[in-house]
GROMACS .gro file of C-alpha atoms in nm:
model
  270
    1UNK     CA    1  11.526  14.238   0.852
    2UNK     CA    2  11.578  13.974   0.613
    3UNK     CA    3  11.329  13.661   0.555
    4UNK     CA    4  11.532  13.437   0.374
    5UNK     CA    5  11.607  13.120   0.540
    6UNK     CA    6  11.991  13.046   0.618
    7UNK     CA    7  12.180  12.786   0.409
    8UNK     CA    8  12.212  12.579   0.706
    9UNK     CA    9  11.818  12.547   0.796
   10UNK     CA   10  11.772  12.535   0.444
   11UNK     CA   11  11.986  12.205   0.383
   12UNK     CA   12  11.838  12.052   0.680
   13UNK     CA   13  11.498  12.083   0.564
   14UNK     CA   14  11.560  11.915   0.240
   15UNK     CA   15  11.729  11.633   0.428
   16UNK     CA   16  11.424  11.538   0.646
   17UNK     CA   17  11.189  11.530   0.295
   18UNK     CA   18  11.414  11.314   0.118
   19UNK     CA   19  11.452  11.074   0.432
   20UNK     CA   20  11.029  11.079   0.431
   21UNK     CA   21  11.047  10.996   0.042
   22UNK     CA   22  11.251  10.711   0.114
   23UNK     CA   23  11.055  10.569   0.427
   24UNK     CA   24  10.726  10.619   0.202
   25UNK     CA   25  10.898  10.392  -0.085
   26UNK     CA   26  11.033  10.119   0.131
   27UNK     CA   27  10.651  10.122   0.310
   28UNK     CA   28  10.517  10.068  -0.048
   29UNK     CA   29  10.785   9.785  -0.141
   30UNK     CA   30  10.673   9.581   0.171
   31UNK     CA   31  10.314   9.610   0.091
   32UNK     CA   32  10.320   9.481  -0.235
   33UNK     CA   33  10.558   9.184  -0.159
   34UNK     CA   34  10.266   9.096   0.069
   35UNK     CA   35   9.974   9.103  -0.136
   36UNK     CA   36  10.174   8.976  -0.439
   37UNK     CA   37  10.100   8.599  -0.603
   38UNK     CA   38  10.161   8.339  -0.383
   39UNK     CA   39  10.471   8.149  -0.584
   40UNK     CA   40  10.448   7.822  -0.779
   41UNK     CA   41  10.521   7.496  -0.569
   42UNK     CA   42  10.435   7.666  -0.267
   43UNK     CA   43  10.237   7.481   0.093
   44UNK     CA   44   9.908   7.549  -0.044
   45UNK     CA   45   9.891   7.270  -0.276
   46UNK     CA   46   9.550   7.152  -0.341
   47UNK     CA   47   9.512   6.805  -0.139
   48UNK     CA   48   9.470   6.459  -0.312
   49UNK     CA   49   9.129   6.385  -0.491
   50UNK     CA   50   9.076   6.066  -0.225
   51UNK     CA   51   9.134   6.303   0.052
   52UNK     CA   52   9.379   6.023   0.183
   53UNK     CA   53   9.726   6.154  -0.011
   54UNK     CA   54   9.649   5.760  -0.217
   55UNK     CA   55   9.491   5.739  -0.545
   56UNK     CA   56   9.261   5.496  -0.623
   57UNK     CA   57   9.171   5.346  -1.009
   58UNK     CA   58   8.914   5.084  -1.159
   59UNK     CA   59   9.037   4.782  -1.005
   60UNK     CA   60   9.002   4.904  -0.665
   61UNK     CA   61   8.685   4.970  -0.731
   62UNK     CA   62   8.611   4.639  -0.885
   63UNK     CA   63   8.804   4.458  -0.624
   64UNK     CA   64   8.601   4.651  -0.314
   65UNK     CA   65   8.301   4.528  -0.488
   66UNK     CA   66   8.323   4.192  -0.600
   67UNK     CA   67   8.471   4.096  -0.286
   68UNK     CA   68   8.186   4.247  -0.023
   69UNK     CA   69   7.974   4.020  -0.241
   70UNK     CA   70   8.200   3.711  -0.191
   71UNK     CA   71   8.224   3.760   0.203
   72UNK     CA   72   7.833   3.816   0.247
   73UNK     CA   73   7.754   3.458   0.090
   74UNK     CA   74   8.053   3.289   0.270
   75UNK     CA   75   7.902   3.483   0.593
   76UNK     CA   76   7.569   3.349   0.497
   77UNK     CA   77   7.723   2.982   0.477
   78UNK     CA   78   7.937   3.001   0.721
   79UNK     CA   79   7.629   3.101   0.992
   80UNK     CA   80   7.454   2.779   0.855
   81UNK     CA   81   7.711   2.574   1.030
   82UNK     CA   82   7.666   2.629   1.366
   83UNK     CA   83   7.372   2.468   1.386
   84UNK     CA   84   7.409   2.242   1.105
   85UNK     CA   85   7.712   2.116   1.129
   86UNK     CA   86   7.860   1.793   1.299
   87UNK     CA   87   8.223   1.848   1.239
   88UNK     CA   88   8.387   2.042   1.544
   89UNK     CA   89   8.647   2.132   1.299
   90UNK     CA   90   8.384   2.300   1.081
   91UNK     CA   91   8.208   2.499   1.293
   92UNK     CA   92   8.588   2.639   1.421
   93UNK     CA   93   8.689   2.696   1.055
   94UNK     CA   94   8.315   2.906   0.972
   95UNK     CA   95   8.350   3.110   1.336
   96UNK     CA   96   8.668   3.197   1.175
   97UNK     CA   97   8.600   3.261   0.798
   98UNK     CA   98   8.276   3.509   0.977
   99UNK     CA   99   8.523   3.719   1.244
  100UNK     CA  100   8.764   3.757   0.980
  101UNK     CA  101   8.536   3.895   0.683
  102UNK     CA  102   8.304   4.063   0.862
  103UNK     CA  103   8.512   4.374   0.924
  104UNK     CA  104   8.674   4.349   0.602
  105UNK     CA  105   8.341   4.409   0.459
  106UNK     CA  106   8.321   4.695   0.650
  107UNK     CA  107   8.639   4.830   0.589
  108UNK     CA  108   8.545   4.760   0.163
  109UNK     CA  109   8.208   4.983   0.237
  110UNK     CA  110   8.412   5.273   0.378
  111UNK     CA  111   8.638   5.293   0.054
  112UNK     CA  112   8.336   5.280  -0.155
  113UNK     CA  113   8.183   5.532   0.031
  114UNK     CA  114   8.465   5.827   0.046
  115UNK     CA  115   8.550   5.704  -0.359
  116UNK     CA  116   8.180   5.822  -0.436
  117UNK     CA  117   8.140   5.459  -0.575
  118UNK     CA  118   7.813   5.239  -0.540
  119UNK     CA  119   7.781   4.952  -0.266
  120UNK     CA  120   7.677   4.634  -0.388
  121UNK     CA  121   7.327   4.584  -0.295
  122UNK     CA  122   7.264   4.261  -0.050
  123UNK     CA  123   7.202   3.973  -0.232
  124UNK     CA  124   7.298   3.582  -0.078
  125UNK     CA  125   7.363   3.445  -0.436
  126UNK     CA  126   7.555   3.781  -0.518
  127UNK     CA  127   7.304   3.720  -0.856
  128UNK     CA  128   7.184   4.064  -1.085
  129UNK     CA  129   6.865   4.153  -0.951
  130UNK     CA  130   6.561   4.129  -1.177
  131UNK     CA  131   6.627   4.552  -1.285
  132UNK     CA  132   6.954   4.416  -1.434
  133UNK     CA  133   6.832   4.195  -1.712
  134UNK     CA  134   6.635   4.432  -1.899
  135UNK     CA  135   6.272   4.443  -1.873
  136UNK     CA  136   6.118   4.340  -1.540
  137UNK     CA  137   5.961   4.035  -1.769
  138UNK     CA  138   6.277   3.967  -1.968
  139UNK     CA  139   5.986   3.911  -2.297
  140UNK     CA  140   5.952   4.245  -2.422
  141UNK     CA  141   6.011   4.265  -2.822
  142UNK     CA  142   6.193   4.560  -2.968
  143UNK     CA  143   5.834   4.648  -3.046
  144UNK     CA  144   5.759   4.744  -2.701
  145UNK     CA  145   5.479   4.495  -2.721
  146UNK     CA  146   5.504   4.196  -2.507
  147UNK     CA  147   5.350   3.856  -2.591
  148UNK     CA  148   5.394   3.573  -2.261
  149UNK     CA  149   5.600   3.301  -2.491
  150UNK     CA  150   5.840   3.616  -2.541
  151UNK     CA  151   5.847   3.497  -2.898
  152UNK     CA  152   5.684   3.805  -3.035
  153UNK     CA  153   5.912   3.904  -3.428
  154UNK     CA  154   6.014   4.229  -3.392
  155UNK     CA  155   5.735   4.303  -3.667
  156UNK     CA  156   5.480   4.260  -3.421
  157UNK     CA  157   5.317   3.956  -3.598
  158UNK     CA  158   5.406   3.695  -3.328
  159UNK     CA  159   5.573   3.441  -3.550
  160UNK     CA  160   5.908   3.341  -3.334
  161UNK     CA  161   6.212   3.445  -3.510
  162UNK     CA  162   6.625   3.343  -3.393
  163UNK     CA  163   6.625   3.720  -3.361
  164UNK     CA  164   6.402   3.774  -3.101
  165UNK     CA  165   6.647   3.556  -2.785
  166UNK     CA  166   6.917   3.733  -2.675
  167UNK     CA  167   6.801   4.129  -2.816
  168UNK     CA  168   6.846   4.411  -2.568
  169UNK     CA  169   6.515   4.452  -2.476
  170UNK     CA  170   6.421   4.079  -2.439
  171UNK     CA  171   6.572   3.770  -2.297
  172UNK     CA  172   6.866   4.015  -2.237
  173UNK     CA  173   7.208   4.025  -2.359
  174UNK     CA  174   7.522   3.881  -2.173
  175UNK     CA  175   7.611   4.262  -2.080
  176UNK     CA  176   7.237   4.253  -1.939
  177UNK     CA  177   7.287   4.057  -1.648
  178UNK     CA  178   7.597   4.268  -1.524
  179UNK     CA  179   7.657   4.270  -1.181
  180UNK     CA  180   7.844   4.641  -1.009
  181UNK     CA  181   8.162   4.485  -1.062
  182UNK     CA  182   8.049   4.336  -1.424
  183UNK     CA  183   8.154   3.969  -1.377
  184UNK     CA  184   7.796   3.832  -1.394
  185UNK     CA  185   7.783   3.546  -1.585
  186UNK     CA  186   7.565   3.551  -1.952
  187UNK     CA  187   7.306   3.299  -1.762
  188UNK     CA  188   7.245   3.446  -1.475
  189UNK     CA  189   7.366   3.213  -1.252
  190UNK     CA  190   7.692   3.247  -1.012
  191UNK     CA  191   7.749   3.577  -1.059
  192UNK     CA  192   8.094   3.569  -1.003
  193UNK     CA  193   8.347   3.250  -1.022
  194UNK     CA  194   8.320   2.995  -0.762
  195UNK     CA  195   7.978   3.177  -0.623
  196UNK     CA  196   7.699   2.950  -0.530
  197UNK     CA  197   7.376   2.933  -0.652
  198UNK     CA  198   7.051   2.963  -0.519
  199UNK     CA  199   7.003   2.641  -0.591
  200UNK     CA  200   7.296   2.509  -0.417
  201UNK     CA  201   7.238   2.738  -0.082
  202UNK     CA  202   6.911   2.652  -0.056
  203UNK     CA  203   7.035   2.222  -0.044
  204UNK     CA  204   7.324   2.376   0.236
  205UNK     CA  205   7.053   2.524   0.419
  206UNK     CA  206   6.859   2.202   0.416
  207UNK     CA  207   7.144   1.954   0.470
  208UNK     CA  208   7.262   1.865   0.798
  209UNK     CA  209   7.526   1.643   1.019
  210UNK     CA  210   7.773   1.502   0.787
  211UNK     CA  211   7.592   1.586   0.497
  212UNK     CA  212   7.604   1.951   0.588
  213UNK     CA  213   8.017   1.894   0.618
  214UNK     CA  214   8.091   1.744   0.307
  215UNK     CA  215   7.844   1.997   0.126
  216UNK     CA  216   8.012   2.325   0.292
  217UNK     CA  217   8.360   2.219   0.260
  218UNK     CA  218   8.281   2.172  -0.150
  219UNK     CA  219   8.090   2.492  -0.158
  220UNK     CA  220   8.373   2.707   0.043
  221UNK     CA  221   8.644   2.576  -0.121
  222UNK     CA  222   8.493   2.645  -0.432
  223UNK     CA  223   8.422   2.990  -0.285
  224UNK     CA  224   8.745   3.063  -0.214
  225UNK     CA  225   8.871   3.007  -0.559
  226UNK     CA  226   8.671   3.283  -0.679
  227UNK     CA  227   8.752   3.514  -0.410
  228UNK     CA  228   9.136   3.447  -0.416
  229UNK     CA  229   9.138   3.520  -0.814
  230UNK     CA  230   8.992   3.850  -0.774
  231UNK     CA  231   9.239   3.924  -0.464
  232UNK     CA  232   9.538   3.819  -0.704
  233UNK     CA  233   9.401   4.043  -0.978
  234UNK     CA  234   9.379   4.353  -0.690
  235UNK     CA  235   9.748   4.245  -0.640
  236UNK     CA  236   9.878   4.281  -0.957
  237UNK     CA  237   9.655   4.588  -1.083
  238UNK     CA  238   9.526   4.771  -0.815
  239UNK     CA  239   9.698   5.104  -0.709
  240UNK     CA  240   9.520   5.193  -0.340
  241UNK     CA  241   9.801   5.059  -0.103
  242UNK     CA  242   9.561   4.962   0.175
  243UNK     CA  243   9.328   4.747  -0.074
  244UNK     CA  244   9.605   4.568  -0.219
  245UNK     CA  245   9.759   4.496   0.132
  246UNK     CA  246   9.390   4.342   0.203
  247UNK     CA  247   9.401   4.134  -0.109
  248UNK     CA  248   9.740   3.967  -0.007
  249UNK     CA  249   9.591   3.919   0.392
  250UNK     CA  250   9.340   3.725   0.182
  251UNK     CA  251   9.517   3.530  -0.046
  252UNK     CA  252   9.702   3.451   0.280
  253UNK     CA  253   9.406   3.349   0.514
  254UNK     CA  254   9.169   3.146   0.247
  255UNK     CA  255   9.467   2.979   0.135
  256UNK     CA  256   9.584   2.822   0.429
  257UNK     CA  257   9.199   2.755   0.475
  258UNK     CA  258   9.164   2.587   0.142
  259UNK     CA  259   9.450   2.371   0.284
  260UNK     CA  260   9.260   2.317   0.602
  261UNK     CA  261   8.914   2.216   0.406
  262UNK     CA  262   9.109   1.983   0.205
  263UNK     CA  263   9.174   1.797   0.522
  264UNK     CA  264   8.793   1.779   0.638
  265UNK     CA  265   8.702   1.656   0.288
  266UNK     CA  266   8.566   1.340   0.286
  267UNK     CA  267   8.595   1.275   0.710
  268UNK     CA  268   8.260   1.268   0.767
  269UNK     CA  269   8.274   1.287   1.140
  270UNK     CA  270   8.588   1.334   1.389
   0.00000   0.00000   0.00000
């Protein structure tokens, strides 16, 4: 008997291993389409820096800043006048200035927060604290040696010298005094245009009845000045939508209260 497969079987078996071949192929085909790169412009996009899908830049950050300072002293004035004031129409006009500001300094502290950036620190006069103007005496000489005039030469030999006001380790530079949002004045004084001084919250904070009136209404509107320039700045340079739409609600809102103050100047009583 012969062993020698028939043509037939013979075709049919090479049939069913080429059909295999192919399946095998096509199963190889898929599996690297799979695991291949994922392609350019694809969902998985890495999110915006902010987290928010709105950039931020300088001036937001400056703007955030220097206005939380601005609303915690007009806060601070504006509580005086419930007790201090005799106006009716002041003490409406401060309950307002304090509900409105209050959460907008919140809001300011949130950006700063998720931006990474500092918050101001607390501070009525919105003044550099005494670690921003150099040493904590504001005498030393470039010596390192200190004398109590603060008149040491930098030669050590105590004889006062035009050099020795103004260096970077003594009565401090006008960079020195630099506030977060670096607006402090060279002096020292209002930090920031149209702040008050201690000087002049401590006479609000005395002052009462009509006195009290006339003295808030200058201070605020002064206030207000300030706070309005750095809100038109945010307007015009600013890039994070929501901060410039807060800057415009505040040019809004302390103009029309400039208007109002205006009106109460000079009154005295109703």
């Amino acid at each position: 008997m012969s062993t020698h497969p028939s043509p037939a079987r013979a075709s049919a078996a090479v049939a069913v291993a080429v059909a295999a071949a192919l399946s095998l192929a096509s199963c190889g085909a898929d599996s690297a389409s799979s695991s291949g790169p994922t392609p350019a412009g694809s969902p998985t996009a890495s999110p915006s820096p902010t987290g928010t899908g709105q950039a931020h830049d300088t001036q937001d950050v400056s703007f955030a800043q220097g206005m939380i300072q601005y609303h915690r002293q007009s806060i601070e004035m504006a509580d005086l006048a419930e007790t201090r004031a005799q106006s009716q129409q002041v003490k409406t006009l401060a309950r307002d200035i304090e509900q409105e500001q209050e959460p907008q300094v919140q809001q300011l502290t949130q950006w700063l927060d998720s931006w990474g950036e500092p918050v101001p620190e607390a501070s009525p006069t919105g003044t550099a604290s005494p670690t921003d103007t150099g040493s904590p005496t504001g005498t030393e000489s470039p010596t390192g040696t200190e004398s109590p005039t603060g008149t040491e030469s930098p030669t050590g030999t105590g004889s006062p010298g035009p050099t020795d006001t103004g260096s970077p380790t003594g009565t401090g530079s006008p960079t020195d005094t630099a506030s977060p949002t670096g607006t402090a004045s060279p002096t020292g004084g209002g930090a920031m245009p149209g702040m008050a001084t201690e000087e002049e919250l401590n006479q609000l904070r005395q002052a009462s009845g009509t006195e009290f009136d006339d003295l808030f209404v200058s201070l605020m509107t002064e206030h207000h000045e300030g706070s309005m320039e750095l809100a038109r700045t945010e307007t015009e340079q600013g890039e994070y939508q929501p901060a410039k739409d807060m800057a415009r609600s505040i040019l809004d809102t302390q103009s029309g209260q400039v208007r109002e103050m205006g009106t109460i100047s000079g009154q005295g009583t109703e």
